[in-house]
PDB file of C-alpha atoms in Angstrom:
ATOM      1  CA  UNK A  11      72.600   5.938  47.251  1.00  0.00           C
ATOM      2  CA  UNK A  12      68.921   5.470  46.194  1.00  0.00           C
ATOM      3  CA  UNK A  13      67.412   8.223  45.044  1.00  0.00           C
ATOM      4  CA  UNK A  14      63.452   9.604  43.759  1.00  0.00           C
ATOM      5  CA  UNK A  15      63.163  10.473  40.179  1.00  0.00           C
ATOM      6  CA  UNK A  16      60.156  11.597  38.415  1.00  0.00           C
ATOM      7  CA  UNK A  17      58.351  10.761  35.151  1.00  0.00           C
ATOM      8  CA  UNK A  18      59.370  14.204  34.201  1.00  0.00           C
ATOM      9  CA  UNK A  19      63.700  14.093  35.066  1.00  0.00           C
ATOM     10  CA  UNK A  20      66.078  12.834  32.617  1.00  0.00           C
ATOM     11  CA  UNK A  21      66.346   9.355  32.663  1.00  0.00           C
ATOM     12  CA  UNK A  22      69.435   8.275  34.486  1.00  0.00           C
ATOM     13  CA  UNK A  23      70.666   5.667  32.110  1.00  0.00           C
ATOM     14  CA  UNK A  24      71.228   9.477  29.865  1.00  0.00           C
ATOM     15  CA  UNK A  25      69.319   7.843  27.069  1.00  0.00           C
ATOM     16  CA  UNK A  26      68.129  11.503  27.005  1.00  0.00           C
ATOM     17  CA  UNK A  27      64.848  10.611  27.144  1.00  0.00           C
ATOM     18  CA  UNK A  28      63.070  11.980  30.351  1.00  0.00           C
ATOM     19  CA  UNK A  29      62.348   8.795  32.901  1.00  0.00           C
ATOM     20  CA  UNK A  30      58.278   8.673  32.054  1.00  0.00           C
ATOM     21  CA  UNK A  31      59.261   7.600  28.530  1.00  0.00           C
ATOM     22  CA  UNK A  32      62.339   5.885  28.990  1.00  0.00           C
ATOM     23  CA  UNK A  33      63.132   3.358  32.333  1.00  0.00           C
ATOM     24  CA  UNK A  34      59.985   4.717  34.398  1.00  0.00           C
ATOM     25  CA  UNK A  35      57.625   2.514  33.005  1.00  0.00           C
ATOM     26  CA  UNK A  36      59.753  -0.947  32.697  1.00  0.00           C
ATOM     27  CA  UNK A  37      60.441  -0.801  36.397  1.00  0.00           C
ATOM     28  CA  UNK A  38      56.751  -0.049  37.307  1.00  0.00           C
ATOM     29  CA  UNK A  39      55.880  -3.078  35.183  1.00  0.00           C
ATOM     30  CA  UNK A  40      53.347  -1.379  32.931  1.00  0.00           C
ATOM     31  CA  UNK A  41      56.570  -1.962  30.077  1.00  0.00           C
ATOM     32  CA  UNK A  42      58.441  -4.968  28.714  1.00  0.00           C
ATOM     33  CA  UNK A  43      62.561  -4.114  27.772  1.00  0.00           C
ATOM     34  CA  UNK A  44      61.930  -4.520  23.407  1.00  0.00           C
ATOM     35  CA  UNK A  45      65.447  -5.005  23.438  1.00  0.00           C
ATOM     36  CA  UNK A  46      68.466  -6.200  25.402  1.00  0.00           C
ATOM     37  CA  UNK A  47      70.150  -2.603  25.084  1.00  0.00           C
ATOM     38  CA  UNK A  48      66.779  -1.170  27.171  1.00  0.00           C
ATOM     39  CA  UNK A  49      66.662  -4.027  29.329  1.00  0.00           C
ATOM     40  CA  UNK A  50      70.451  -2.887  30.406  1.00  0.00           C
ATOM     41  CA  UNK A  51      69.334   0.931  30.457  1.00  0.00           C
ATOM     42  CA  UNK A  52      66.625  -0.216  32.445  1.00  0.00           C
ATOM     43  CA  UNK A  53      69.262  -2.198  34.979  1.00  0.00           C
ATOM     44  CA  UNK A  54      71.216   0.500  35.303  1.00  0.00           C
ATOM     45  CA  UNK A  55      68.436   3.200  36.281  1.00  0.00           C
ATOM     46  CA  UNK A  56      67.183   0.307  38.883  1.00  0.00           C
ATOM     47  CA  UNK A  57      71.138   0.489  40.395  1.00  0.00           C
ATOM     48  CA  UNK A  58      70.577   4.203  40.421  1.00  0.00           C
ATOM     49  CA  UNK A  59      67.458   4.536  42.180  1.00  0.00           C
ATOM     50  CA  UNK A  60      67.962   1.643  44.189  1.00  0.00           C
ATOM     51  CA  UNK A  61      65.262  -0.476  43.123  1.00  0.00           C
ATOM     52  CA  UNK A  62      66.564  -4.125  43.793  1.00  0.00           C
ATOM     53  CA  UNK A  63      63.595  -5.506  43.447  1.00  0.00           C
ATOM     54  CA  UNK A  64      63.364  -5.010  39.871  1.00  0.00           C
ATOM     55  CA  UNK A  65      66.378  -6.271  39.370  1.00  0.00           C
ATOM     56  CA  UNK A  66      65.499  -9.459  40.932  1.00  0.00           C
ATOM     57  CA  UNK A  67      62.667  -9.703  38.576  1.00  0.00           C
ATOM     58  CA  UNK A  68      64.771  -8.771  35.204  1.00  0.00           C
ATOM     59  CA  UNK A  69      67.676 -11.684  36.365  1.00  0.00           C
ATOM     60  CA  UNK A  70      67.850 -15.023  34.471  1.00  0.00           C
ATOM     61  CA  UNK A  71      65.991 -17.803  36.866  1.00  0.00           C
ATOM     62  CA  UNK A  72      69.271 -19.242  36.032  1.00  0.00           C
ATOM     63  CA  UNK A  73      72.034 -16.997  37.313  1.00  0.00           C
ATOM     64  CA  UNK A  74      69.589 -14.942  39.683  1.00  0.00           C
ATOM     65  CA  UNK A  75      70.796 -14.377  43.270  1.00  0.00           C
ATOM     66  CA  UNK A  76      68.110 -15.240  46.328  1.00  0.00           C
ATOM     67  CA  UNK A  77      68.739 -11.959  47.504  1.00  0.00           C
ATOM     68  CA  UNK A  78      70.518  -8.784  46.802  1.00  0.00           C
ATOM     69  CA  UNK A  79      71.850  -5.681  48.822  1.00  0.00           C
ATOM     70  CA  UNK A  80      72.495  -2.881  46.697  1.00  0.00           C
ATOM     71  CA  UNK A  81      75.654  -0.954  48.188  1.00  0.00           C
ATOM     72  CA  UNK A  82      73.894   2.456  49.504  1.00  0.00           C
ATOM     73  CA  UNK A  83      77.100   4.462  49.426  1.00  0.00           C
ATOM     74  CA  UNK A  84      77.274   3.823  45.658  1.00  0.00           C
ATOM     75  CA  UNK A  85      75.692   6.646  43.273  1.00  0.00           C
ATOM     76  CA  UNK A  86      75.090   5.814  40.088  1.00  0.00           C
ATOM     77  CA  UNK A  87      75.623   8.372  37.748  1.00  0.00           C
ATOM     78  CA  UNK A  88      76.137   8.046  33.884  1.00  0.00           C
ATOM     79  CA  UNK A  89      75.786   5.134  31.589  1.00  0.00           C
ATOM     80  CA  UNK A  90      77.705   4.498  28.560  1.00  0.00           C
ATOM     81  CA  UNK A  91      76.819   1.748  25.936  1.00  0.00           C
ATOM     82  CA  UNK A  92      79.127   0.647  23.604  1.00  0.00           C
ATOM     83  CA  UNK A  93      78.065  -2.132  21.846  1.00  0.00           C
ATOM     84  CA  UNK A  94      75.662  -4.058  21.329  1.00  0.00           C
ATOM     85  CA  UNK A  95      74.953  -7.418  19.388  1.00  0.00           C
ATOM     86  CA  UNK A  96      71.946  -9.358  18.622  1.00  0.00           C
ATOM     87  CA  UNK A  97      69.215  -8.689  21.229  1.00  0.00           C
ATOM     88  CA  UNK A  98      66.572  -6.988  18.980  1.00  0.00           C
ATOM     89  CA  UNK A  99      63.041  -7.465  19.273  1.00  0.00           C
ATOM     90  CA  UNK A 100      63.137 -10.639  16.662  1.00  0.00           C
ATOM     91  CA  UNK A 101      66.227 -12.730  18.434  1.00  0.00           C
ATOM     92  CA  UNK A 102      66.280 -14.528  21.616  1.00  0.00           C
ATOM     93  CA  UNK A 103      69.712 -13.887  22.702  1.00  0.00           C
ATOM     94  CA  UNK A 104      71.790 -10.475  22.618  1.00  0.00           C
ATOM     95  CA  UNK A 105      75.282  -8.601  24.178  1.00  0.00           C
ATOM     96  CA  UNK A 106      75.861  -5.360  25.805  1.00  0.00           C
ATOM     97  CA  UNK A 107      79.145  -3.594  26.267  1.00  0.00           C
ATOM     98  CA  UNK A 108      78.918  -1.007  28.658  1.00  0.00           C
ATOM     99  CA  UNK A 109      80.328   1.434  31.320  1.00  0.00           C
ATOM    100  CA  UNK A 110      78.425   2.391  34.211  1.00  0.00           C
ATOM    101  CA  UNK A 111      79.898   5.234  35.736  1.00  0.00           C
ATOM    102  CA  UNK A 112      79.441   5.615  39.919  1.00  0.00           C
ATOM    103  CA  UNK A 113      80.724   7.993  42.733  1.00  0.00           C
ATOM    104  CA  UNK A 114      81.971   6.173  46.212  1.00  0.00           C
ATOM    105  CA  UNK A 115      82.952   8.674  49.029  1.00  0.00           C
ATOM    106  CA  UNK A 116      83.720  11.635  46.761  1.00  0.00           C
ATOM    107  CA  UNK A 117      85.636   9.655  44.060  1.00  0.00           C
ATOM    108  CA  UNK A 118      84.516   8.937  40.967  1.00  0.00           C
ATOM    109  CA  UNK A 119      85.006   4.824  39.385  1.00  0.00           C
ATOM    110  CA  UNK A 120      83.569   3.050  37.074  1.00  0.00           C
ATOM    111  CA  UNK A 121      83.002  -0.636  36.419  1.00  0.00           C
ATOM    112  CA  UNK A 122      82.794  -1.606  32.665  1.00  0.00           C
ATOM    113  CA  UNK A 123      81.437  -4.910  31.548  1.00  0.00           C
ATOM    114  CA  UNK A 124      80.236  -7.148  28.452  1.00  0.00           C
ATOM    115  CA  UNK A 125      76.713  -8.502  29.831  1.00  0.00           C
ATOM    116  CA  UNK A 126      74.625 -11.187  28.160  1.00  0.00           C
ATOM    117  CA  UNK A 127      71.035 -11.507  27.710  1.00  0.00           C
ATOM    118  CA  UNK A 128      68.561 -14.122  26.906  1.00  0.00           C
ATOM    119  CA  UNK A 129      64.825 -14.449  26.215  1.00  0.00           C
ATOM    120  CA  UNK A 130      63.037 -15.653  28.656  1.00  0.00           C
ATOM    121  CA  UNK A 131      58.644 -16.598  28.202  1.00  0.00           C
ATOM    122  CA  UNK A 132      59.311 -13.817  25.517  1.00  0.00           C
ATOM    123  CA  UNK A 133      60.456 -11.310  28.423  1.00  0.00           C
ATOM    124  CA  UNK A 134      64.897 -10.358  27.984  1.00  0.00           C
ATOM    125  CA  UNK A 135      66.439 -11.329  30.772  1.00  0.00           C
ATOM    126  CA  UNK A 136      69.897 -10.180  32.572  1.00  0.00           C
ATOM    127  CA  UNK A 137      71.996 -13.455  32.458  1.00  0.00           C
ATOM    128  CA  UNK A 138      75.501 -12.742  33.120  1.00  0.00           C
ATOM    129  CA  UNK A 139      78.768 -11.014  32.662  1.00  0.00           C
ATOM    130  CA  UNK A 140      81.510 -12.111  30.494  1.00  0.00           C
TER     131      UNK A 140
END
């Protein structure tokens, strides 16, 4: 389920930061992810407000799909990081452990994962999921 946010709400990766400061600007492209952790916040708030697009653009060339159809019937709802190596402003390579929480015809799930990250013309890069 996409949805419209504005600069003012809360982010939805619940950085707690509101979305003008936090994930607004990265997907509008005026903002490069300084780290691998905000590139993943930044992911997650694209799944949320359905902005596939961007998440084209913030996949490794490597391991990016041609396409992708975000599922509309998902809603993205909470995002909870719990690790995360390497991927700081200085090193070209970095690992998030997460769990991205989601609601699916009433129910709540969640899908936890370990992602990896790479530096790519000095932008990070989503490369895949261990």
């Amino acid at each position: 389920m996409s949805r419209t946010v504005s600069d003012s709400d809360r982010c939805p990766c619940t950085s707690g930061e509101s979305f003008g400061e936090c994930c607004g600007p990265l997907l509008a492209g005026t903002r490069r992810a300084a780290t691998a952790q905000a590139l993943m916040r930044s992911r997650f708030t694209a799944f949320a407000v359905g902005d596939a697009a961007y998440l084209l653009a913030s996949w490794h060339p490597a391991t990016r799909p041609r396409e992708l159809d975000l599922d509309e019937s998902l809603d993205w709802y909470r995002l909870d990081i719990h690790a995360a190596g390497g991927g700081t402003p200085f090193e070209k390579t970095g690992e998030v452990t997460f769990t991205a929480h989601y609601r699916v015809d009433g129910e709540r799930a969640k899908l936890r994962e370990h992602s990896r990250f790479e530096r790519v013309d000095g932008e990070w890069k989503y490369l895949d999921a261990l």
